[in-house]
């Protein structure tokens, strides 16, 4: 009798253990919260008005872009090369921030202490110093300019409405916080590979919490970047200081760091040399690689991920390796297709890229 | 090998109500674990490993900027114990622990001494607890040996005062030792989980070798399953999933997410393994 009780209790223990394990495998079923209605204009305006609070969080990037693994692109390439990546971010509410990106069994840490940006690479044990800090923004919602935020928001939404349907589509729970889902859908006449872009905006602090890029022909997002953990509140000031360790090599960089790990929504700004063809979702970026240079200038880094495909080391060699050759009246080149866009590199050094099917790129190349 | 049985008197017909003092039974079991030459040899080998790694890295100057913890060890001795734990916990520690768990129940069954134990005035739950404590002691000993040897080698051969974390901050020695202790504790929980499952397997068979094969084989299979992309959904259940995140204690601030999920997973495995062992022993005929 007693033995039977023991056996029963033990069986219950087995069941509990098995249940505990399955609980790990099941996704946390968060219900979509109920939130007061808000219009798209109001939502965008409130995002522009709000300053991101001091926060500590973990950003997870889930990526099914279908990009080939690109050698030599550093941690940016690693973030984009498929699968799940997560990085930790801290922000003090003003200007100082810290990022830590795991890589293998090492880590890359970027600390912006207000005056200097330090970039530490644990595998190489090097510290790179950038005296002026402007390039490491990661979770800033929008580049803040001097103008009235509400007005900018209206203009922005107005501009977006020319090519897309902008609406607030329900709510979501992101990193345990309630959020609105702002959805941008391309108008039917936009020739793009993208189906929609969903941005989850925190209901309380009005900061973007998650971005999802959905491509045509797939129900799973091609790219999802967002907080998986987030806590707001004052952060330890020590986090935003960096003293290089004793035996590390420290060098000062001449130009701003370009290997910043950016989320796909950092603004498209500061591109001077490449030409922009078209507008809206079927924008094509045309550019020309400098003669004889195998590494491209940093200026072409925009938010279109596929451009990085032709970006970093040895564009031609890389295109030959990962792209498929095409040719037409416009010349001869290689095309790289991913689920959200495509890029063409021609044998005479012209580059076209965009979130569009390759025909659009070829048309743009022909016209140029 | 005759284990605890020789220490415990067999009941003489009438059921005795005073059972053998628990402390004495545990002490006898621990004594047996420690007296087996192969266990001692295993501990000795474990002690040699960090010395070997530390010396080689110091002489060769490290892998020269490779990735991983090997590069971080150079001139940074406090990384060595964590690296050693990471290297040993994949196969070596589980192997040693499975060996002890195999001796515990399957070995006794093979010798015919388990029958004596089951008849002895030691409750069956108690018997599993005693055996589990024996395994746990081996877990702690093995990890303690690796860590101690790692810390000493780190301080004496590799050198470097304090710890340069993976995040590039420098921690003083005291805090560095704290981090190492954290890694050791975390590893102990993981290995206890392996031990609990090995003990459960051990309770079902009388072939010690089977326990070793099953335990280590399962870990290898887990490693294979982890590598198959379309079985991603299975990952959260595999005990090995977060084992590499032991190096997370070396970043600053500590990356806790994977460590905590690893702890929860190991806890589940401990509960599962221990309960299964108890269930099997309780229903076992003598």
XYZ file of C-alpha atoms in Angstrom:
654
model
C 0.000 0.000 0.000
C 2.721 2.388 1.017
C 4.731 1.386 -2.001
C 1.805 2.165 -4.222
C 1.625 5.636 -2.757
C 5.304 6.117 -3.410
C 4.884 4.929 -6.965
C 1.935 7.273 -7.454
C 3.805 10.252 -6.046
C 6.797 9.427 -8.181
C 4.608 9.190 -11.269
C 3.220 12.589 -10.439
C 6.801 13.813 -10.210
C 7.562 12.408 -13.654
C 4.469 14.088 -15.047
C 5.392 17.400 -13.417
C 8.912 17.226 -14.831
C 7.615 16.452 -18.296
C 5.093 19.278 -18.027
C 7.812 21.685 -16.960
C 9.840 20.738 -20.002
C 6.923 21.173 -22.376
C 6.211 24.563 -20.864
C 9.592 25.592 -22.195
C 8.690 24.484 -25.680
C 5.305 26.172 -25.776
C 5.199 29.804 -26.775
C 4.009 32.128 -24.066
C 0.416 32.728 -25.049
C 0.023 36.422 -24.471
C -3.388 37.794 -25.213
C -3.721 40.863 -27.308
C -4.496 43.688 -24.918
C -7.527 45.954 -25.122
C -6.455 49.519 -25.684
C -8.338 52.723 -26.468
C -8.723 53.452 -30.164
C -6.139 55.627 -31.783
C -5.791 56.833 -35.351
C -2.694 56.268 -37.414
C -1.915 59.994 -37.509
C -2.170 60.308 -33.752
C -0.053 57.252 -33.243
C 2.731 58.456 -35.526
C 2.574 61.934 -33.985
C 2.868 60.545 -30.485
C 5.859 58.458 -31.523
C 7.574 61.524 -32.875
C 6.796 63.580 -29.801
C 7.925 61.047 -27.285
C 11.487 60.741 -26.166
C 12.571 57.219 -25.523
C 12.917 56.678 -21.789
C 15.925 55.186 -20.086
C 15.679 51.503 -20.773
C 17.371 48.161 -20.641
C 16.264 45.459 -22.962
C 17.012 42.626 -25.233
C 16.355 42.938 -28.927
C 15.787 39.783 -30.873
C 16.205 39.731 -34.609
C 14.519 36.881 -36.404
C 15.382 36.741 -40.017
C 14.265 34.664 -42.939
C 15.413 37.017 -45.627
C 16.893 34.165 -47.581
C 20.152 36.013 -47.910
C 23.244 33.992 -48.546
C 25.808 34.111 -45.778
C 28.141 36.925 -46.641
C 31.698 36.639 -45.502
C 33.441 39.666 -44.156
C 30.405 41.633 -43.159
C 31.127 41.471 -39.466
C 28.387 41.414 -36.918
C 25.985 43.181 -39.217
C 26.275 40.320 -41.631
C 25.869 37.910 -38.774
C 22.684 39.614 -37.681
C 21.330 39.361 -41.191
C 22.485 35.904 -42.076
C 19.376 34.149 -40.951
C 18.092 32.602 -37.785
C 17.619 34.238 -34.429
C 20.060 36.725 -33.004
C 19.686 38.745 -29.896
C 21.496 41.748 -28.587
C 21.176 43.689 -25.405
C 20.669 47.423 -25.328
C 20.825 50.021 -22.614
C 19.881 53.638 -22.974
C 20.099 56.328 -20.339
C 17.304 58.480 -21.704
C 19.544 61.213 -23.015
C 22.322 60.250 -25.323
C 24.446 57.578 -23.772
C 23.885 54.014 -24.763
C 25.375 50.600 -24.722
C 24.940 47.580 -26.910
C 26.218 44.119 -26.475
C 26.075 41.663 -29.306
C 27.023 38.051 -28.678
C 29.081 36.385 -31.361
C 30.024 32.784 -30.922
C 31.336 32.538 -27.417
C 32.490 36.121 -27.486
C 30.855 39.456 -27.511
C 30.988 42.802 -29.210
C 30.186 45.718 -26.996
C 29.523 49.223 -28.173
C 29.451 51.935 -25.537
C 28.541 55.509 -26.335
C 29.436 57.578 -23.297
C 28.348 60.863 -24.796
C 31.715 61.957 -26.124
C 33.264 58.804 -27.410
C 31.994 55.629 -28.941
C 33.955 52.610 -27.843
C 33.694 49.377 -29.707
C 35.115 46.338 -28.004
C 35.587 43.020 -29.737
C 36.270 40.188 -27.315
C 37.538 37.759 -29.959
C 40.163 40.156 -31.318
C 40.601 41.969 -28.025
C 40.585 45.275 -29.728
C 38.985 48.530 -28.787
C 38.091 50.988 -31.513
C 37.530 54.549 -30.429
C 35.321 56.951 -32.324
C 35.666 60.415 -30.890
C 32.398 61.828 -32.178
C 29.245 59.990 -31.550
C 26.450 60.061 -33.991
C 26.350 56.709 -35.648
C 25.323 54.267 -32.980
C 21.672 55.010 -32.687
C 19.837 51.798 -32.578
C 16.535 52.129 -30.916
C 15.819 55.760 -31.492
C 12.414 55.912 -33.055
C 12.892 58.719 -35.540
C 15.698 61.142 -36.121
C 14.510 64.129 -34.171
C 14.744 67.406 -35.957
C 13.928 70.877 -34.788
C 10.492 71.083 -36.368
C 7.190 70.504 -34.682
C 6.782 66.747 -34.226
C 3.047 66.742 -34.911
C 3.584 68.525 -38.184
C 6.363 66.197 -39.249
C 4.152 63.270 -38.374
C 1.356 64.589 -40.523
C 3.679 65.190 -43.405
C 5.228 61.772 -42.951
C 1.892 60.008 -42.841
C 0.739 62.083 -45.806
C 3.793 61.067 -47.740
C 3.338 57.451 -46.785
C -0.309 57.540 -47.819
C 0.703 58.380 -51.384
C 2.093 54.916 -51.809
C 0.710 52.862 -48.959
C -2.291 52.241 -46.821
C -1.464 53.310 -43.266
C -3.677 52.037 -40.506
C -3.679 50.930 -36.921
C -4.496 47.257 -36.942
C -5.315 45.990 -33.518
C -2.963 45.509 -30.642
C -0.135 43.219 -29.671
C 1.813 42.253 -26.620
C 5.535 42.734 -27.100
C 8.015 41.905 -24.355
C 5.141 41.927 -21.899
C 4.053 45.417 -22.856
C 0.881 46.537 -24.552
C 1.363 47.909 -28.008
C -0.529 49.197 -31.010
C 0.193 47.697 -34.377
C 0.800 50.242 -37.085
C 0.561 48.592 -40.469
C 1.861 49.893 -43.770
C 0.592 48.103 -46.835
C 1.783 48.968 -50.328
C -0.864 50.204 -52.745
C -1.770 47.664 -55.442
C 0.202 49.464 -58.140
C 3.451 49.308 -56.206
C 5.702 46.687 -57.702
C 7.333 45.332 -54.594
C 8.164 42.040 -53.016
C 6.874 43.242 -49.681
C 3.365 42.571 -48.465
C 3.267 44.743 -45.392
C 5.333 46.263 -42.651
C 4.011 46.059 -39.115
C 5.355 48.270 -36.398
C 4.316 47.648 -32.815
C 4.267 50.890 -30.842
C 4.296 50.863 -27.071
C 0.959 52.119 -25.786
C 2.474 53.882 -22.804
C 5.862 55.223 -23.829
C 5.127 55.364 -27.549
C 8.368 53.882 -28.649
C 8.544 51.309 -31.421
C 8.874 47.882 -29.867
C 8.907 45.608 -32.852
C 9.123 45.758 -36.608
C 7.914 42.970 -38.826
C 8.516 42.874 -42.532
C 6.219 40.532 -44.399
C 7.008 39.486 -47.926
C 4.640 38.233 -50.579
C 3.997 34.542 -50.581
C 4.898 33.871 -46.989
C 2.845 33.983 -43.845
C 5.891 34.165 -41.590
C 7.633 37.519 -41.369
C 10.811 37.711 -43.405
C 12.298 39.899 -40.756
C 11.204 40.501 -37.219
C 13.222 42.765 -34.999
C 11.972 43.797 -31.652
C 12.326 43.737 -27.933
C 11.987 40.408 -26.268
C 12.693 41.922 -22.894
C 12.288 45.517 -21.926
C 12.374 47.413 -18.711
C 12.273 51.163 -18.475
C 13.666 53.183 -15.635
C 16.954 54.762 -14.655
C 20.006 52.747 -15.598
C 23.267 52.304 -13.791
C 25.602 55.080 -14.918
C 28.549 52.680 -14.948
C 27.012 50.878 -17.887
C 27.686 53.860 -20.070
C 31.347 54.161 -19.278
C 34.101 52.184 -20.827
C 37.683 51.778 -19.793
C 39.705 49.657 -22.168
C 41.157 46.614 -20.447
C 44.876 46.664 -19.809
C 46.186 44.373 -22.492
C 43.780 45.358 -25.231
C 44.829 47.047 -28.426
C 43.222 50.441 -28.657
C 43.052 52.346 -31.877
C 41.240 55.454 -32.873
C 39.096 55.251 -35.945
C 39.378 57.971 -38.539
C 35.919 57.838 -39.925
C 32.648 57.014 -38.243
C 31.949 53.410 -37.616
C 29.942 51.828 -40.346
C 29.541 48.394 -38.895
C 26.754 49.463 -36.645
C 24.106 46.842 -36.191
C 21.072 48.676 -37.377
C 17.526 47.575 -37.248
C 15.816 47.787 -40.581
C 14.027 50.991 -39.784
C 16.774 53.492 -39.289
C 15.978 56.330 -41.605
C 17.054 56.532 -45.177
C 19.124 59.615 -44.933
C 22.478 60.915 -45.875
C 22.732 59.068 -49.180
C 24.234 61.442 -51.665
C 26.118 59.466 -54.243
C 23.558 56.771 -55.210
C 20.660 57.740 -57.417
C 17.112 56.997 -56.349
C 14.767 55.840 -59.041
C 11.048 55.782 -58.405
C 9.437 56.350 -55.062
C 7.531 54.495 -52.428
C 7.832 50.772 -52.214
C 9.362 50.225 -55.630
C 12.230 52.610 -55.072
C 15.364 51.409 -56.754
C 18.751 52.587 -55.599
C 21.227 52.877 -58.422
C 24.858 53.294 -57.786
C 28.211 52.754 -59.376
C 31.115 51.062 -57.703
C 34.271 53.126 -57.762
C 36.702 52.079 -60.452
C 38.950 49.281 -59.378
C 37.902 49.408 -55.785
C 36.822 46.148 -54.358
C 35.452 47.566 -51.163
C 32.543 49.903 -51.373
C 32.181 53.264 -49.682
C 30.315 53.427 -46.450
C 27.842 55.949 -47.758
C 25.744 53.354 -49.450
C 24.645 51.752 -46.265
C 20.916 52.230 -46.156
C 18.123 50.281 -44.664
C 17.785 47.930 -47.602
C 19.416 44.788 -46.425
C 20.200 43.353 -49.795
C 22.472 46.249 -50.545
C 24.811 44.882 -48.033
C 25.032 41.906 -50.341
C 27.015 43.991 -52.710
C 28.422 46.092 -49.965
C 31.351 44.892 -48.044
C 34.249 42.887 -49.281
C 35.026 42.233 -52.894
C 31.628 42.942 -54.432
C 32.365 41.263 -57.690
C 33.793 38.091 -56.230
C 30.935 37.927 -53.828
C 28.304 38.482 -56.493
C 29.831 35.759 -58.616
C 29.721 33.408 -55.707
C 26.247 34.041 -54.342
C 24.392 35.522 -57.293
C 23.164 34.020 -60.501
C 24.308 35.491 -63.799
C 21.848 37.362 -65.990
C 22.267 39.388 -69.104
C 20.171 41.567 -71.351
C 20.225 44.638 -73.517
C 21.528 46.611 -70.537
C 24.617 44.477 -70.167
C 25.653 41.543 -68.124
C 25.630 40.996 -64.407
C 24.652 38.942 -61.417
C 21.404 39.006 -59.527
C 20.933 38.212 -55.884
C 17.399 37.462 -54.826
C 16.079 37.391 -51.323
C 12.569 37.111 -50.023
C 12.241 40.869 -49.511
C 14.141 42.284 -52.451
C 16.806 41.840 -55.022
C 20.041 43.378 -56.122
C 21.869 43.415 -59.433
C 25.541 44.043 -59.918
C 26.585 44.536 -63.509
C 29.960 43.597 -64.834
C 30.757 47.282 -65.455
C 30.235 48.108 -61.810
C 26.706 49.415 -61.699
C 24.554 48.375 -58.776
C 20.789 48.401 -58.506
C 18.904 47.294 -55.476
C 15.484 47.570 -53.985
C 12.619 45.763 -52.361
C 11.402 44.838 -55.792
C 11.398 41.901 -58.202
C 14.421 41.751 -60.448
C 12.502 42.911 -63.553
C 12.075 46.325 -61.955
C 15.801 46.521 -61.329
C 16.546 45.561 -64.903
C 14.159 48.220 -66.199
C 15.852 50.784 -64.044
C 19.249 49.692 -65.281
C 18.083 49.867 -68.880
C 16.738 53.377 -68.406
C 19.787 54.647 -66.638
C 31.653 -3.012 -5.152
C 29.530 -4.844 -2.659
C 28.578 -1.366 -1.637
C 26.256 -0.425 1.086
C 24.935 -3.900 1.507
C 27.878 -5.127 3.481
C 27.383 -2.341 5.986
C 23.755 -2.940 6.670
C 22.529 -5.841 8.669
C 19.911 -7.986 7.042
C 16.646 -8.126 8.942
C 16.177 -11.182 11.022
C 12.737 -12.416 10.185
C 10.796 -9.983 12.306
C 10.454 -6.514 10.807
C 12.570 -4.136 12.783
C 11.172 -0.679 13.330
C 14.393 1.150 13.883
C 16.065 1.506 10.526
C 19.739 2.116 9.971
C 20.705 5.716 10.782
C 20.476 7.765 7.639
C 23.784 9.516 8.171
C 25.633 6.239 8.459
C 24.094 4.865 5.278
C 24.965 8.010 3.357
C 28.467 8.023 4.779
C 28.973 4.431 3.760
C 27.741 5.154 0.215
C 29.989 8.191 -0.151
C 32.890 6.152 1.154
C 32.270 3.539 -1.488
C 32.102 6.129 -4.233
C 35.392 7.596 -3.098
C 37.104 4.269 -2.704
C 36.603 3.170 -6.275
C 39.919 3.645 -8.048
C 38.302 4.586 -11.353
C 36.437 7.464 -9.707
C 39.654 8.762 -8.204
C 41.447 8.413 -11.506
C 38.650 10.332 -13.200
C 39.028 13.173 -10.700
C 42.766 13.192 -11.233
C 42.279 13.443 -14.988
C 39.832 16.281 -14.524
C 42.369 18.121 -12.412
C 44.982 17.766 -15.125
C 42.821 19.161 -17.920
C 42.798 22.868 -16.940
C 46.534 22.693 -16.274
C 47.051 21.292 -19.745
C 44.844 23.891 -21.456
C 46.323 26.768 -19.472
C 49.883 25.733 -20.105
C 49.391 25.147 -23.822
C 47.641 28.478 -24.279
C 50.315 30.309 -22.336
C 53.134 28.696 -24.285
C 51.603 29.082 -27.728
C 50.100 32.489 -27.018
C 46.572 31.355 -27.751
C 44.795 30.731 -31.005
C 45.745 34.177 -32.233
C 42.486 36.041 -32.373
C 40.151 33.173 -33.041
C 36.657 33.308 -31.738
C 35.414 31.692 -28.615
C 36.720 31.516 -25.112
C 40.152 30.197 -26.072
C 41.179 33.622 -27.267
C 39.790 35.209 -24.123
C 41.963 33.070 -21.862
C 45.271 34.571 -22.945
C 46.607 36.594 -20.031
C 43.187 36.383 -18.435
C 43.386 33.432 -16.083
C 39.959 33.641 -14.531
C 38.407 32.648 -17.839
C 40.181 29.306 -17.656
C 37.933 27.642 -15.053
C 34.845 28.605 -17.038
C 36.403 27.416 -20.278
C 37.378 24.144 -18.606
C 33.840 23.647 -17.335
C 32.463 24.355 -20.772
C 34.782 21.857 -22.391
C 34.244 19.102 -19.834
C 30.513 19.415 -19.349
C 29.729 18.279 -22.865
C 30.944 14.724 -22.488
C 33.599 14.195 -19.869
C 31.635 15.210 -16.786
C 28.460 13.398 -17.918
C 30.538 10.291 -18.575
C 32.022 10.322 -15.088
C 28.675 11.034 -13.477
C 26.952 8.319 -15.467
C 29.679 5.958 -14.320
C 28.882 6.629 -10.668
C 25.147 6.423 -11.283
C 25.670 3.130 -13.087
C 27.577 1.718 -10.126
C 24.841 2.946 -7.793
C 21.914 0.810 -8.849
C 22.738 -1.197 -11.961
C 26.115 -2.212 -10.544
C 24.549 -3.366 -7.309
C 21.930 -5.257 -9.251
C 24.608 -6.968 -11.317
C 26.432 -8.067 -8.177
C 23.236 -9.263 -6.603
C 23.778 -6.843 -3.740
C 20.778 -4.705 -4.675
C 18.504 -7.477 -3.425
C 20.136 -7.224 -0.047
C 19.611 -3.501 -0.042
C 15.972 -3.866 -0.958
C 15.462 -6.289 1.907
C 17.484 -4.220 4.323
C 15.748 -1.874 6.742
C 16.305 1.055 4.429
C 13.214 2.471 2.793
C 13.264 2.368 -0.964
C 12.870 6.091 -1.359
C 15.706 6.448 1.081
C 17.779 4.035 -0.920
C 17.324 6.170 -4.052
C 18.073 9.298 -2.028
C 21.288 7.752 -0.732
C 22.348 6.723 -4.225
C 21.399 10.144 -5.568
C 23.503 11.779 -2.878
C 26.414 9.621 -3.946
C 26.001 10.832 -7.522
C 25.577 14.422 -6.364
C 28.761 14.242 -4.351
C 30.617 13.054 -7.406
C 29.110 15.943 -9.407
C 30.287 18.455 -6.824
C 33.688 16.829 -6.468
C 34.281 16.674 -10.190
C 33.238 20.280 -10.769
C 35.143 21.403 -7.685
C 38.289 19.740 -8.956
C 37.974 21.311 -12.398
C 37.291 24.758 -10.964
C 39.999 24.608 -8.332
C 42.562 23.403 -10.795
C 41.355 25.994 -13.287
C 41.579 28.861 -10.820
C 45.023 27.833 -9.607
C 46.336 27.345 -13.131
C 44.745 30.621 -14.129
C 46.407 32.504 -11.302
C 49.786 30.814 -11.415
C 50.413 29.965 -15.061
C 48.122 32.115 -17.212
C 48.323 35.110 -14.949
C 46.391 38.347 -14.950
C 44.801 39.853 -11.921
C 41.064 40.222 -12.053
C 38.947 39.273 -14.987
C 38.504 41.001 -18.297
C 34.910 40.156 -19.120
C 33.684 39.402 -22.590
C 32.099 42.854 -22.535
C 35.483 44.459 -22.067
C 35.072 45.533 -18.474
C 37.601 44.576 -15.821
C 36.419 42.937 -12.626
C 38.509 42.671 -9.459
C 39.617 39.229 -8.327
C 36.902 38.818 -5.710
C 34.126 39.482 -8.154
C 35.854 37.311 -10.725
C 35.853 34.411 -8.275
C 32.165 35.087 -7.719
C 31.558 34.701 -11.438
C 33.510 31.461 -11.481
C 31.481 30.182 -8.521
C 28.323 31.085 -10.389
C 29.456 29.121 -13.415
C 30.364 26.183 -11.184
C 26.981 26.236 -9.459
C 25.152 26.433 -12.753
C 27.195 23.590 -14.165
C 26.526 21.538 -11.022
C 22.790 21.847 -11.554
C 23.141 20.758 -15.179
C 25.294 17.795 -14.214
C 22.899 16.877 -11.395
C 20.223 16.690 -14.066
C 22.392 14.300 -16.081
C 23.018 12.312 -12.897
C 19.316 12.074 -12.076
C 18.498 10.747 -15.522
C 21.444 8.352 -15.393
C 20.211 7.088 -12.037
C 16.763 6.510 -13.507
C 18.296 4.476 -16.312
C 20.445 2.707 -13.766
C 17.368 1.618 -11.836
C 15.922 -0.172 -14.845
C 18.837 -2.382 -15.749
C 21.534 -4.493 -14.265
C 24.085 -3.737 -16.959
C 26.254 -0.817 -15.911
C 27.548 -0.383 -19.423
C 24.025 0.211 -20.671
C 23.690 3.197 -18.343
C 26.868 4.730 -19.722
C 25.851 4.108 -23.304
C 22.343 5.414 -22.814
C 23.415 8.586 -21.002
C 26.312 9.582 -23.195
C 24.507 8.346 -26.293
C 21.521 10.517 -25.449
C 23.754 13.565 -25.115
C 25.341 12.870 -28.486
C 21.915 12.384 -30.056
C 20.758 15.657 -28.478
C 23.715 17.371 -30.066
C 22.748 15.963 -33.452
C 19.099 16.958 -33.028
C 20.146 20.467 -32.109
C 22.048 20.766 -35.357
C 19.024 19.950 -37.519
C 17.329 23.240 -38.384
C 13.864 21.799 -38.971
C 13.829 20.388 -35.444
C 14.152 23.808 -33.882
C 10.918 23.319 -31.982
C 12.545 20.449 -30.114
C 15.391 22.560 -28.813
C 13.763 23.904 -25.643
C 13.360 20.346 -24.359
C 16.945 19.220 -24.934
C 19.116 19.460 -21.849
C 22.150 20.374 -23.931
C 20.515 23.420 -25.528
C 21.893 26.087 -23.255
C 25.120 24.420 -22.204
C 27.286 26.778 -24.175
C 25.673 29.740 -22.486
C 27.745 28.986 -19.399
C 30.102 31.571 -20.879
C 27.335 34.141 -20.360
C 28.555 34.548 -16.777
C 31.613 36.187 -18.309
C 29.745 39.041 -19.907
C 29.011 42.146 -17.935
C 26.236 42.548 -16.906
C 25.564 38.815 -16.898
C 23.303 37.588 -19.677
C 20.728 35.819 -17.592
C 18.072 34.739 -20.073
C 19.641 31.512 -21.266
C 21.169 30.709 -17.903
C 17.771 30.893 -16.238
C 16.007 28.828 -18.865
C 18.848 26.319 -18.546
C 18.292 26.152 -14.797
C 14.575 25.594 -15.198
C 15.214 22.870 -17.765
C 17.760 21.137 -15.550
C 15.342 21.343 -12.622
C 12.704 19.593 -14.704
C 15.175 16.889 -15.673
C 16.188 16.397 -12.037
C 12.549 16.001 -11.014
C 11.889 13.697 -13.932
C 14.943 11.503 -13.406
C 14.651 11.251 -9.647
C 10.931 10.485 -9.782
C 11.484 7.838 -12.413
C 14.197 6.222 -10.326
C 11.963 6.232 -7.238
C 9.008 4.879 -9.183
C 11.090 2.069 -10.592
C 12.606 1.131 -7.249
C 9.287 1.280 -5.424
C 7.706 -1.178 -7.811
C 10.720 -3.419 -8.154
C 10.360 -6.958 -6.832
C 13.206 -8.194 -4.754
